[in-house]
Every structure is written in structure tokens, then in C-alpha cells.
């Protein structure tokens, strides 16, 4: 089942049947009255040194997947195997050393940097937490090297976040994540808040860092242009589940799932001659509180038929990816 990304290299991160439901509490005792099924059986695989993009419309559960992997929210079930270790089975103390090799970079660098900390202290903070760089001089030297890595002049280390541009702040966040020597970065909409030209610079930087350091990325985005530029493989998410996955070129050239086709059809930069391959998904995304029965996409699918309303399609895996649709069985 989880061979849906059929990695050829080493599987650095393997997510199996991940489920993260949020309770909706009510009554005096605040008992869960219902569940928001934000992530409802997700399988993913990120190879060492490669990029997997996770895409889908707002609210489909992308951020919850990322946060669940790092246990910033507590998943309800499934397995998260990082370097072969199931992170969900670890006690918090045992999780700490793993965090060195698994870092997250968020969308809004202003919100993730403490405005009172100079760049040097923001970067050194993480190093100290892991006992890296003892002594002031060694830490300064490491911070300078990290700033050079993200193509910032080391003189920036004495600045405060508000003295930097948005792009520079995001470079500092990347340097801070790199400070502890990770093998995998989870990037959650990490360039979405930036101007297009600055976005391109940060994406270039991430690509260069991958080449230089052998980093792997789980790149969470709703921007298919970014996916095509950066990702080796892509997983498309709809209402808490993966509906299609495969090598980026195959998914863009020959999308199998009607939802992927709808996303591609709505993508502004896609070649107009290929627009006809998909019909934009109609209407609103249903609530993850009450996912539709049968195929979760049937309420919006231009190709839905009777069976789709009654039965849930399984993820069908083939050599070049997977699709959750009766039409691709
Ligand atoms: N802590 C929480 N408590 C309750 N519900 C939550 C919580 N976090 C997320 N949700 C709900 O889970 C669903 C998935 O949210 P999530 O933020 O993971 O989606 P997303 O794909 O990242 O969306 P976006 O593209 O807007 O960032 C949404 O319905 C959201 O309202
Ligand atoms: S199973 Fe049916 S409703 Fe679901 S995506 Fe396929 S055709 Fe559409
Ligand atoms: Mg999100």
C-alpha cells in the first residue's frame, strides 16, 4: 500500500495510515461530540535527498500532516517512520534527539522569529538546545557559516528581524533549521507569503541546498507552479486523504485522478492547449467534519457515477504512481 511513491532510493520518511482527528467538544463535560477528520489515512514516502510536494486546496489537511509528522499535534493513529524509527511510539524525551534531523520551516518568518532576538541568537538558540557549538567564538563562527550558506552576509547576524526584508527573514529561518544538521525539512507554504521574484530566489536556494547538503524536503504548498519547479514526486490531497501520487512529470503530463485534473485546469500558468484535460472542481470543499460517503470527491467530480456515491475507492498503485478513483482501476 505504502509503495505508492515506490522510492528507488532510501526511504527517509515513511508515513503509514496517518490519522489526525480533532475533537469538537460540547456539553458540560466537554466530551467529544464529533470529529474533524483533518488527516484520515495518509500514506507518504520521502526519499533521502529528494523532494516530495504535498498539494491540495485550503483545508484539505496539508499542514496537519506536516505538524503530525513532527508531533506538533498528536496524531490519532498510524505510523511515522523516520530513519526507520516510529516517531509516534517515542516518549517525548526520545523524540528530542530525532528533531535534530527533522526540522520545519513555516510560511510566515515574522511570526516564527522572536522580534526581540538578534539573528545570531535566533540561530544559536536551536544549536544550544542540542548542545552544538560550545563557547561564544565557535557559535559565532557557525552562525556566520550558516548565513553564508543561505547567501546572506554574516554582518546580518547583529540585526533584528524587523531590520530584514521578507526574503532575508525566510533565509534566516532556513539557516536556523540548518543549524542543527537536519536530513529532512518540512516546508509548510514556506514561500507563499513572498513576492514572486523573491519566491524564485528562495526556491533556487532550497534546490542548491539540496544539492550541497543532500537534504530531503516535504514541501507543502497549494501552488502547482512551485511543485513543478521543485518536486521530484507529488502527492495530491483531498479531504484528509491522498487521491493521487507519482513522479511530478507524470502527474503533470498525465494526471489520473479527476481532482488532479481539476487542479491542473485551474492552474494559471499551464499551457492553454492542455487546459481541456480537466474541468475545474465545482463548488465548495465539503467539511472534514462530515466527509461525503463513497468517494469523498463525488460531490464535485465531473465524472462521478452511481457507484461513486456508495463505495469508497481504494488507492490503486501502479509503477508510476497511485490514484484513488474507480476510473483508474
Ligand atoms: N487544531 C485544530 N483544531 C481543530 N481543527 C483543526 C485544527 N487544525 C486544523 N483543523 C482543521 O483541520 C482541517 C485541515 O486543516 P489544515 O490546516 O491541515 O489544512 P491545510 O491543507 O493546511 O489548509 P491551508 O492550505 O489553508 O493551509 C481544516 O478543516 C481545519 O479547520
Ligand atoms: S471515484 Fe468517481 S467520484 Fe471519485 S474521483 Fe473517481 S469518478 Fe470521481
Ligand atoms: Mg496549511
mmCIF file of C-alpha atoms and ligand atoms in Angstrom:
data_model
loop_
_atom_site.group_PDB
_atom_site.id
_atom_site.type_symbol
_atom_site.label_atom_id
_atom_site.label_comp_id
_atom_site.label_asym_id
_atom_site.label_seq_id
_atom_site.Cartn_x
_atom_site.Cartn_y
_atom_site.Cartn_z
ATOM 1 C CA UNK A 1 0.000 0.000 0.000
ATOM 2 C CA UNK A 2 2.667 2.453 1.012
ATOM 3 C CA UNK A 3 4.684 1.688 -2.081
ATOM 4 C CA UNK A 4 2.629 4.446 -3.678
ATOM 5 C CA UNK A 5 5.726 6.526 -4.089
ATOM 6 C CA UNK A 6 7.758 3.394 -4.936
ATOM 7 C CA UNK A 7 11.008 5.059 -3.890
ATOM 8 C CA UNK A 8 14.115 3.968 -5.682
ATOM 9 C CA UNK A 9 16.426 5.472 -3.069
ATOM 10 C CA UNK A 10 16.455 5.205 0.697
ATOM 11 C CA UNK A 11 13.061 5.949 2.280
ATOM 12 C CA UNK A 12 13.971 8.583 4.843
ATOM 13 C CA UNK A 13 10.395 9.247 5.923
ATOM 14 C CA UNK A 14 7.560 6.799 5.579
ATOM 15 C CA UNK A 15 4.097 7.769 6.745
ATOM 16 C CA UNK A 16 1.586 4.949 7.016
ATOM 17 C CA UNK A 17 -2.180 5.239 7.540
ATOM 18 C CA UNK A 18 -1.689 8.519 9.409
ATOM 19 C CA UNK A 19 -4.840 9.767 11.058
ATOM 20 C CA UNK A 20 -5.261 13.055 12.944
ATOM 21 C CA UNK A 21 -8.786 13.830 14.077
ATOM 22 C CA UNK A 22 -9.634 16.915 16.122
ATOM 23 C CA UNK A 23 -12.460 16.623 18.658
ATOM 24 C CA UNK A 24 -15.383 19.030 18.589
ATOM 25 C CA UNK A 25 -16.360 19.176 22.249
ATOM 26 C CA UNK A 26 -19.703 20.094 23.692
ATOM 27 C CA UNK A 27 -21.781 19.812 26.837
ATOM 28 C CA UNK A 28 -20.732 20.472 30.422
ATOM 29 C CA UNK A 29 -18.155 17.681 30.434
ATOM 30 C CA UNK A 30 -16.725 18.821 27.094
ATOM 31 C CA UNK A 31 -16.941 15.321 25.696
ATOM 32 C CA UNK A 32 -16.065 14.958 22.001
ATOM 33 C CA UNK A 33 -19.393 15.280 20.185
ATOM 34 C CA UNK A 34 -17.893 14.921 16.717
ATOM 35 C CA UNK A 35 -14.525 14.659 14.990
ATOM 36 C CA UNK A 36 -12.873 16.819 12.364
ATOM 37 C CA UNK A 37 -11.111 14.239 10.202
ATOM 38 C CA UNK A 38 -8.298 16.554 9.131
ATOM 39 C CA UNK A 39 -5.986 13.669 8.200
ATOM 40 C CA UNK A 40 -7.746 10.404 7.566
ATOM 41 C CA UNK A 41 -5.428 7.624 6.424
ATOM 42 C CA UNK A 42 -2.455 9.223 4.685
ATOM 43 C CA UNK A 43 0.499 7.285 3.244
ATOM 44 C CA UNK A 44 3.611 9.119 2.068
ATOM 45 C CA UNK A 45 7.227 8.387 1.389
ATOM 46 C CA UNK A 46 10.096 10.878 1.158
ATOM 47 C CA UNK A 47 13.391 9.588 -0.172
ATOM 48 C CA UNK A 48 16.723 10.822 1.178
ATOM 49 C CA UNK A 49 17.919 13.871 -0.743
ATOM 50 C CA UNK A 50 14.675 14.245 -2.739
ATOM 51 C CA UNK A 51 11.574 16.437 -2.657
ATOM 52 C CA UNK A 52 8.003 15.288 -2.215
ATOM 53 C CA UNK A 53 5.381 18.007 -2.663
ATOM 54 C CA UNK A 54 2.082 17.717 -0.847
ATOM 55 C CA UNK A 55 -0.613 19.714 -2.640
ATOM 56 C CA UNK A 56 -4.324 20.347 -2.330
ATOM 57 C CA UNK A 57 -6.863 23.073 -1.672
ATOM 58 C CA UNK A 58 -7.089 25.028 1.562
ATOM 59 C CA UNK A 59 -8.340 22.930 4.469
ATOM 60 C CA UNK A 60 -7.530 19.522 2.934
ATOM 61 C CA UNK A 61 -5.164 18.724 5.811
ATOM 62 C CA UNK A 62 -1.660 19.504 4.457
ATOM 63 C CA UNK A 63 -0.472 21.476 7.484
ATOM 64 C CA UNK A 64 -1.929 18.877 9.835
ATOM 65 C CA UNK A 65 0.105 16.181 8.054
ATOM 66 C CA UNK A 66 3.281 18.248 8.498
ATOM 67 C CA UNK A 67 2.567 19.033 12.134
ATOM 68 C CA UNK A 68 1.600 15.425 12.868
ATOM 69 C CA UNK A 69 4.906 14.146 11.461
ATOM 70 C CA UNK A 70 6.788 16.352 13.921
ATOM 71 C CA UNK A 71 4.201 15.644 16.624
ATOM 72 C CA UNK A 72 3.420 19.334 16.979
ATOM 73 C CA UNK A 73 -0.120 17.955 17.016
ATOM 74 C CA UNK A 74 -0.717 14.476 18.354
ATOM 75 C CA UNK A 75 -1.924 12.053 15.661
ATOM 76 C CA UNK A 76 -4.818 9.713 16.421
ATOM 77 C CA UNK A 77 -3.260 6.726 14.646
ATOM 78 C CA UNK A 78 -0.875 5.379 12.053
ATOM 79 C CA UNK A 79 2.898 5.282 11.866
ATOM 80 C CA UNK A 80 5.556 7.898 11.078
ATOM 81 C CA UNK A 81 8.807 6.112 10.341
ATOM 82 C CA UNK A 82 11.775 8.456 10.188
ATOM 83 C CA UNK A 83 15.111 6.718 9.582
ATOM 84 C CA UNK A 84 13.172 3.559 10.397
ATOM 85 C CA UNK A 85 12.089 4.756 13.864
ATOM 86 C CA UNK A 86 8.366 5.116 14.574
ATOM 87 C CA UNK A 87 8.145 8.662 15.954
ATOM 88 C CA UNK A 88 4.592 8.125 17.194
ATOM 89 C CA UNK A 89 5.807 5.362 19.510
ATOM 90 C CA UNK A 90 8.534 7.510 21.109
ATOM 91 C CA UNK A 91 8.331 9.174 24.506
ATOM 92 C CA UNK A 92 8.829 12.971 24.290
ATOM 93 C CA UNK A 93 12.380 12.703 25.671
ATOM 94 C CA UNK A 94 13.313 10.179 22.995
ATOM 95 C CA UNK A 95 11.816 12.433 20.322
ATOM 96 C CA UNK A 96 14.177 15.312 21.152
ATOM 97 C CA UNK A 97 17.349 13.912 19.514
ATOM 98 C CA UNK A 98 15.366 12.947 16.388
ATOM 99 C CA UNK A 99 14.240 16.561 15.995
ATOM 100 C CA UNK A 100 17.809 17.458 15.131
ATOM 101 C CA UNK A 101 17.433 15.598 11.874
ATOM 102 C CA UNK A 102 13.847 16.653 11.170
ATOM 103 C CA UNK A 103 13.087 20.366 11.085
ATOM 104 C CA UNK A 104 10.183 22.522 9.927
ATOM 105 C CA UNK A 105 10.135 25.894 8.147
ATOM 106 C CA UNK A 106 6.854 27.808 8.283
ATOM 107 C CA UNK A 107 5.204 30.247 5.915
ATOM 108 C CA UNK A 108 5.473 33.396 7.982
ATOM 109 C CA UNK A 109 9.072 34.114 9.036
ATOM 110 C CA UNK A 110 7.949 37.180 11.014
ATOM 111 C CA UNK A 111 5.731 35.007 13.202
ATOM 112 C CA UNK A 112 8.337 32.284 13.663
ATOM 113 C CA UNK A 113 11.185 34.648 14.641
ATOM 114 C CA UNK A 114 11.184 36.249 18.086
ATOM 115 C CA UNK A 115 11.265 40.027 17.381
ATOM 116 C CA UNK A 116 13.477 40.579 20.441
ATOM 117 C CA UNK A 117 16.224 38.209 19.311
ATOM 118 C CA UNK A 118 19.039 39.238 17.016
ATOM 119 C CA UNK A 119 19.672 36.915 14.080
ATOM 120 C CA UNK A 120 22.733 35.411 15.807
ATOM 121 C CA UNK A 121 20.686 34.488 18.884
ATOM 122 C CA UNK A 122 17.747 33.169 16.879
ATOM 123 C CA UNK A 123 20.097 30.802 15.061
ATOM 124 C CA UNK A 124 22.177 29.922 18.151
ATOM 125 C CA UNK A 125 19.036 29.090 20.163
ATOM 126 C CA UNK A 126 18.441 25.833 18.300
ATOM 127 C CA UNK A 127 22.131 24.906 18.430
ATOM 128 C CA UNK A 128 22.191 25.398 22.190
ATOM 129 C CA UNK A 129 19.121 23.222 22.645
ATOM 130 C CA UNK A 130 21.090 20.386 21.065
ATOM 131 C CA UNK A 131 24.446 21.244 22.649
ATOM 132 C CA UNK A 132 26.028 22.219 19.307
ATOM 133 C CA UNK A 133 28.763 24.851 19.232
ATOM 134 C CA UNK A 134 30.154 25.319 22.709
ATOM 135 C CA UNK A 135 31.599 28.708 23.507
ATOM 136 C CA UNK A 136 30.801 32.127 22.108
ATOM 137 C CA UNK A 137 33.512 32.154 19.444
ATOM 138 C CA UNK A 138 32.612 28.765 17.990
ATOM 139 C CA UNK A 139 28.928 29.638 17.908
ATOM 140 C CA UNK A 140 29.613 32.948 16.143
ATOM 141 C CA UNK A 141 31.731 31.183 13.575
ATOM 142 C CA UNK A 142 28.958 28.616 12.978
ATOM 143 C CA UNK A 143 26.310 31.328 12.672
ATOM 144 C CA UNK A 144 28.458 33.184 10.134
ATOM 145 C CA UNK A 145 28.923 29.984 8.131
ATOM 146 C CA UNK A 146 25.173 29.295 8.192
ATOM 147 C CA UNK A 147 24.384 32.810 6.981
ATOM 148 C CA UNK A 148 26.816 32.347 4.117
ATOM 149 C CA UNK A 149 25.105 29.013 3.328
ATOM 150 C CA UNK A 150 21.794 30.807 2.847
ATOM 151 C CA UNK A 151 23.574 33.534 0.828
ATOM 152 C CA UNK A 152 23.344 36.246 3.499
ATOM 153 C CA UNK A 153 26.294 38.378 4.517
ATOM 154 C CA UNK A 154 27.437 37.403 8.048
ATOM 155 C CA UNK A 155 27.103 41.061 9.056
ATOM 156 C CA UNK A 156 23.335 40.355 9.207
ATOM 157 C CA UNK A 157 23.840 38.403 12.417
ATOM 158 C CA UNK A 158 23.566 41.535 14.543
ATOM 159 C CA UNK A 159 20.256 42.634 13.046
ATOM 160 C CA UNK A 160 16.767 42.188 14.454
ATOM 161 C CA UNK A 161 14.048 40.525 12.320
ATOM 162 C CA UNK A 162 12.308 43.858 11.620
ATOM 163 C CA UNK A 163 15.529 45.157 10.062
ATOM 164 C CA UNK A 164 15.388 42.461 7.387
ATOM 165 C CA UNK A 165 13.293 42.045 4.245
ATOM 166 C CA UNK A 166 10.776 39.184 3.973
ATOM 167 C CA UNK A 167 13.139 37.145 1.820
ATOM 168 C CA UNK A 168 16.055 37.728 4.211
ATOM 169 C CA UNK A 169 13.897 36.679 7.153
ATOM 170 C CA UNK A 170 12.982 33.450 5.401
ATOM 171 C CA UNK A 171 16.692 32.823 4.741
ATOM 172 C CA UNK A 172 17.318 33.271 8.483
ATOM 173 C CA UNK A 173 14.566 30.738 9.253
ATOM 174 C CA UNK A 174 16.199 28.282 6.845
ATOM 175 C CA UNK A 175 19.619 28.929 8.438
ATOM 176 C CA UNK A 176 18.105 28.315 11.858
ATOM 177 C CA UNK A 177 16.654 24.998 10.700
ATOM 178 C CA UNK A 178 20.001 24.032 9.117
ATOM 179 C CA UNK A 179 21.900 24.926 12.308
ATOM 180 C CA UNK A 180 21.197 21.535 13.867
ATOM 181 C CA UNK A 181 22.122 19.488 10.792
ATOM 182 C CA UNK A 182 18.768 18.094 9.582
ATOM 183 C CA UNK A 183 18.302 15.467 6.862
ATOM 184 C CA UNK A 184 14.670 16.423 6.182
ATOM 185 C CA UNK A 185 12.976 19.811 6.147
ATOM 186 C CA UNK A 186 9.206 20.042 6.252
ATOM 187 C CA UNK A 187 8.458 23.323 4.457
ATOM 188 C CA UNK A 188 4.885 24.473 5.028
ATOM 189 C CA UNK A 189 3.959 27.112 2.424
ATOM 190 C CA UNK A 190 7.463 28.472 3.040
ATOM 191 C CA UNK A 191 7.468 30.813 0.062
ATOM 192 C CA UNK A 192 3.740 31.602 -0.242
ATOM 193 C CA UNK A 193 3.953 34.925 1.623
ATOM 194 C CA UNK A 194 6.785 36.275 -0.556
ATOM 195 C CA UNK A 195 6.727 38.294 -3.787
ATOM 196 C CA UNK A 196 7.080 36.141 -6.873
ATOM 197 C CA UNK A 197 10.674 37.220 -7.626
ATOM 198 C CA UNK A 198 11.746 36.636 -4.012
ATOM 199 C CA UNK A 199 9.917 33.268 -4.059
ATOM 200 C CA UNK A 200 12.026 32.223 -7.026
ATOM 201 C CA UNK A 201 15.236 33.152 -5.173
ATOM 202 C CA UNK A 202 14.255 31.128 -2.102
ATOM 203 C CA UNK A 203 13.231 28.143 -4.258
ATOM 204 C CA UNK A 204 16.614 28.326 -6.009
ATOM 205 C CA UNK A 205 18.313 28.418 -2.634
ATOM 206 C CA UNK A 206 16.381 25.348 -1.465
ATOM 207 C CA UNK A 207 17.376 23.495 -4.624
ATOM 208 C CA UNK A 208 21.028 24.448 -4.171
ATOM 209 C CA UNK A 209 20.934 23.387 -0.511
ATOM 210 C CA UNK A 210 19.507 20.039 -1.551
ATOM 211 C CA UNK A 211 22.420 19.527 -3.941
ATOM 212 C CA UNK A 212 25.018 20.727 -1.456
ATOM 213 C CA UNK A 213 23.758 19.003 1.684
ATOM 214 C CA UNK A 214 21.691 16.086 0.365
ATOM 215 C CA UNK A 215 18.630 17.465 2.142
ATOM 216 C CA UNK A 216 15.191 15.962 1.626
ATOM 217 C CA UNK A 217 12.076 18.145 1.597
ATOM 218 C CA UNK A 218 8.442 17.521 2.311
ATOM 219 C CA UNK A 219 7.197 20.623 0.553
ATOM 220 C CA UNK A 220 3.653 21.624 1.471
ATOM 221 C CA UNK A 221 2.068 24.043 -0.960
ATOM 222 C CA UNK A 222 -1.095 24.861 -2.872
ATOM 223 C CA UNK A 223 0.969 26.275 -5.736
ATOM 224 C CA UNK A 224 1.402 23.818 -8.599
ATOM 225 C CA UNK A 225 3.989 26.083 -10.250
ATOM 226 C CA UNK A 226 6.200 25.619 -7.197
ATOM 227 C CA UNK A 227 5.583 21.859 -7.294
ATOM 228 C CA UNK A 228 6.696 21.587 -10.889
ATOM 229 C CA UNK A 229 9.823 23.609 -10.206
ATOM 230 C CA UNK A 230 10.959 21.861 -7.044
ATOM 231 C CA UNK A 231 9.439 18.426 -6.548
ATOM 232 C CA UNK A 232 10.620 15.042 -7.763
ATOM 233 C CA UNK A 233 7.360 13.483 -6.669
ATOM 234 C CA UNK A 234 3.978 14.878 -5.788
ATOM 235 C CA UNK A 235 1.111 13.705 -3.589
ATOM 236 C CA UNK A 236 -2.303 15.289 -4.109
ATOM 237 C CA UNK A 237 -4.520 15.513 -1.045
ATOM 238 C CA UNK A 238 -8.289 15.886 -0.841
ATOM 239 C CA UNK A 239 -10.321 15.956 2.375
ATOM 240 C CA UNK A 240 -7.735 14.230 4.543
ATOM 241 C CA UNK A 241 -6.638 11.582 2.038
ATOM 242 C CA UNK A 242 -4.108 11.169 -0.763
ATOM 243 C CA UNK A 243 -6.005 10.861 -4.051
ATOM 244 C CA UNK A 244 -3.059 10.745 -6.438
ATOM 245 C CA UNK A 245 0.696 10.386 -6.144
ATOM 246 C CA UNK A 246 3.575 9.891 -8.535
ATOM 247 C CA UNK A 247 6.590 11.423 -10.246
ATOM 248 C CA UNK A 248 5.957 15.137 -10.866
ATOM 249 C CA UNK A 249 6.390 14.936 -14.638
ATOM 250 C CA UNK A 250 3.909 12.035 -14.967
ATOM 251 C CA UNK A 251 1.321 13.684 -12.739
ATOM 252 C CA UNK A 252 1.517 16.924 -14.726
ATOM 253 C CA UNK A 253 1.586 15.228 -18.129
ATOM 254 C CA UNK A 254 -0.987 12.514 -17.499
ATOM 255 C CA UNK A 255 -2.981 13.175 -14.316
ATOM 256 C CA UNK A 256 -5.142 10.162 -13.417
ATOM 257 C CA UNK A 257 -7.469 11.471 -10.760
ATOM 258 C CA UNK A 258 -10.304 13.870 -11.722
ATOM 259 C CA UNK A 259 -9.317 16.083 -8.779
ATOM 260 C CA UNK A 260 -5.724 16.391 -10.020
ATOM 261 C CA UNK A 261 -7.090 17.242 -13.455
ATOM 262 C CA UNK A 262 -9.294 19.927 -11.895
ATOM 263 C CA UNK A 263 -6.364 21.441 -10.008
ATOM 264 C CA UNK A 264 -4.232 21.492 -13.156
ATOM 265 C CA UNK A 265 -7.041 23.011 -15.198
ATOM 266 C CA UNK A 266 -7.319 25.831 -12.680
ATOM 267 C CA UNK A 267 -3.570 26.461 -12.718
ATOM 268 C CA UNK A 268 -2.990 29.807 -14.423
ATOM 269 C CA UNK A 269 0.397 29.079 -15.982
ATOM 270 C CA UNK A 270 -0.462 25.750 -17.583
ATOM 271 C CA UNK A 271 -0.196 25.720 -21.359
ATOM 272 C CA UNK A 272 -3.659 26.776 -22.657
ATOM 273 C CA UNK A 273 -3.688 23.922 -25.191
ATOM 274 C CA UNK A 274 -3.736 21.479 -22.274
ATOM 275 C CA UNK A 275 -6.425 23.261 -20.300
ATOM 276 C CA UNK A 276 -9.111 20.994 -21.703
ATOM 277 C CA UNK A 277 -7.710 17.939 -19.897
ATOM 278 C CA UNK A 278 -9.513 18.992 -16.767
ATOM 279 C CA UNK A 279 -12.635 20.720 -15.640
ATOM 280 C CA UNK A 280 -12.208 22.870 -12.563
ATOM 281 C CA UNK A 281 -13.706 21.251 -9.465
ATOM 282 C CA UNK A 282 -17.198 22.587 -8.922
ATOM 283 C CA UNK A 283 -18.472 24.108 -5.699
ATOM 284 C CA UNK A 284 -17.046 24.189 -2.208
ATOM 285 C CA UNK A 285 -14.870 21.635 -0.419
ATOM 286 C CA UNK A 286 -17.145 19.672 1.942
ATOM 287 C CA UNK A 287 -16.395 19.866 5.679
ATOM 288 C CA UNK A 288 -13.950 17.314 7.122
ATOM 289 C CA UNK A 289 -16.481 17.043 9.953
ATOM 290 C CA UNK A 290 -18.839 15.175 7.606
ATOM 291 C CA UNK A 291 -16.883 13.847 4.621
ATOM 292 C CA UNK A 292 -19.220 12.660 1.842
ATOM 293 C CA UNK A 293 -19.912 8.915 1.790
ATOM 294 C CA UNK A 294 -18.499 6.844 -1.050
ATOM 295 C CA UNK A 295 -15.778 8.672 -2.933
ATOM 296 C CA UNK A 296 -15.079 11.845 -0.971
ATOM 297 C CA UNK A 297 -14.737 13.772 -4.219
ATOM 298 C CA UNK A 298 -18.070 12.650 -5.713
ATOM 299 C CA UNK A 299 -19.949 15.855 -4.775
ATOM 300 C CA UNK A 300 -17.602 17.846 -7.019
ATOM 301 C CA UNK A 301 -16.422 15.306 -9.554
ATOM 302 C CA UNK A 302 -17.425 15.944 -13.182
ATOM 303 C CA UNK A 303 -17.020 12.213 -13.876
ATOM 304 C CA UNK A 304 -18.958 10.800 -10.910
ATOM 305 C CA UNK A 305 -21.351 7.878 -11.493
ATOM 306 C CA UNK A 306 -23.669 5.840 -9.273
ATOM 307 C CA UNK A 307 -21.006 3.628 -7.673
ATOM 308 C CA UNK A 308 -19.039 6.719 -6.549
ATOM 309 C CA UNK A 309 -21.822 7.735 -4.189
ATOM 310 C CA UNK A 310 -21.996 4.352 -2.452
ATOM 311 C CA UNK A 311 -18.500 2.944 -2.337
ATOM 312 C CA UNK A 312 -15.129 4.409 -1.386
ATOM 313 C CA UNK A 313 -12.401 3.781 -3.980
ATOM 314 C CA UNK A 314 -9.088 2.390 -2.697
ATOM 315 C CA UNK A 315 -5.746 3.848 -3.648
ATOM 316 C CA UNK A 316 -4.658 1.796 -6.644
ATOM 317 C CA UNK A 317 -0.884 1.592 -7.005
ATOM 318 C CA UNK A 318 0.916 1.200 -10.291
ATOM 319 C CA UNK A 319 4.548 1.526 -11.356
ATOM 320 C CA UNK A 320 4.350 5.247 -11.942
ATOM 321 C CA UNK A 321 2.179 6.279 -9.033
ATOM 322 C CA UNK A 322 -1.195 5.810 -7.435
ATOM 323 C CA UNK A 323 -4.768 7.056 -7.842
ATOM 324 C CA UNK A 324 -7.888 6.740 -5.718
ATOM 325 C CA UNK A 325 -10.603 6.583 -8.378
ATOM 326 C CA UNK A 326 -12.747 3.792 -9.844
ATOM 327 C CA UNK A 327 -11.882 5.032 -13.317
ATOM 328 C CA UNK A 328 -8.196 4.241 -12.819
ATOM 329 C CA UNK A 329 -8.718 0.719 -11.521
HETATM 330 N N1 LIG B 1 -6.013 22.446 15.995
HETATM 331 C C1 LIG B 1 -7.111 22.239 15.279
HETATM 332 N N2 LIG B 1 -8.302 22.020 15.874
HETATM 333 C C2 LIG B 1 -9.426 21.800 15.163
HETATM 334 N N3 LIG B 1 -9.461 21.744 13.816
HETATM 335 C C3 LIG B 1 -8.308 21.944 13.159
HETATM 336 C C4 LIG B 1 -7.070 22.217 13.839
HETATM 337 N N4 LIG B 1 -6.091 22.378 12.913
HETATM 338 C C5 LIG B 1 -6.675 22.223 11.710
HETATM 339 N N5 LIG B 1 -8.003 21.969 11.848
HETATM 340 C C6 LIG B 1 -8.968 21.701 10.765
HETATM 341 O O1 LIG B 1 -8.452 20.614 10.015
HETATM 342 C C7 LIG B 1 -8.670 20.795 8.623
HETATM 343 C C8 LIG B 1 -7.354 20.750 7.892
HETATM 344 O O2 LIG B 1 -6.618 21.917 8.223
HETATM 345 P P1 LIG B 1 -5.137 22.185 7.703
HETATM 346 O O3 LIG B 1 -4.667 23.464 8.294
HETATM 347 O O4 LIG B 1 -4.310 20.985 7.938
HETATM 348 O O5 LIG B 1 -5.351 22.359 6.124
HETATM 349 P P2 LIG B 1 -4.370 22.915 5.001
HETATM 350 O O6 LIG B 1 -4.486 21.979 3.859
HETATM 351 O O7 LIG B 1 -3.034 23.153 5.559
HETATM 352 O O8 LIG B 1 -5.039 24.296 4.589
HETATM 353 P P3 LIG B 1 -4.350 25.654 4.061
HETATM 354 O O9 LIG B 1 -3.997 25.427 2.614
HETATM 355 O O10 LIG B 1 -5.405 26.676 4.222
HETATM 356 O O11 LIG B 1 -3.133 25.923 4.913
HETATM 357 C C9 LIG B 1 -9.412 22.115 8.493
HETATM 358 O O12 LIG B 1 -10.801 21.831 8.447
HETATM 359 C C10 LIG B 1 -9.063 22.845 9.762
HETATM 360 O O13 LIG B 1 -10.075 23.739 10.118
HETATM 361 S S1 LIG B 2 -14.317 7.512 -7.910
HETATM 362 FE FE1 LIG B 2 -15.967 8.521 -9.001
HETATM 363 S S2 LIG B 2 -16.359 10.451 -7.897
HETATM 364 FE FE2 LIG B 2 -14.409 9.623 -7.221
HETATM 365 S S3 LIG B 2 -12.919 10.672 -8.460
HETATM 366 FE FE3 LIG B 2 -13.367 8.751 -9.486
HETATM 367 S S4 LIG B 2 -15.035 9.193 -10.909
HETATM 368 FE FE4 LIG B 2 -14.898 10.909 -9.489
HETATM 369 MG MG1 LIG B 3 -1.804 24.809 5.727
#
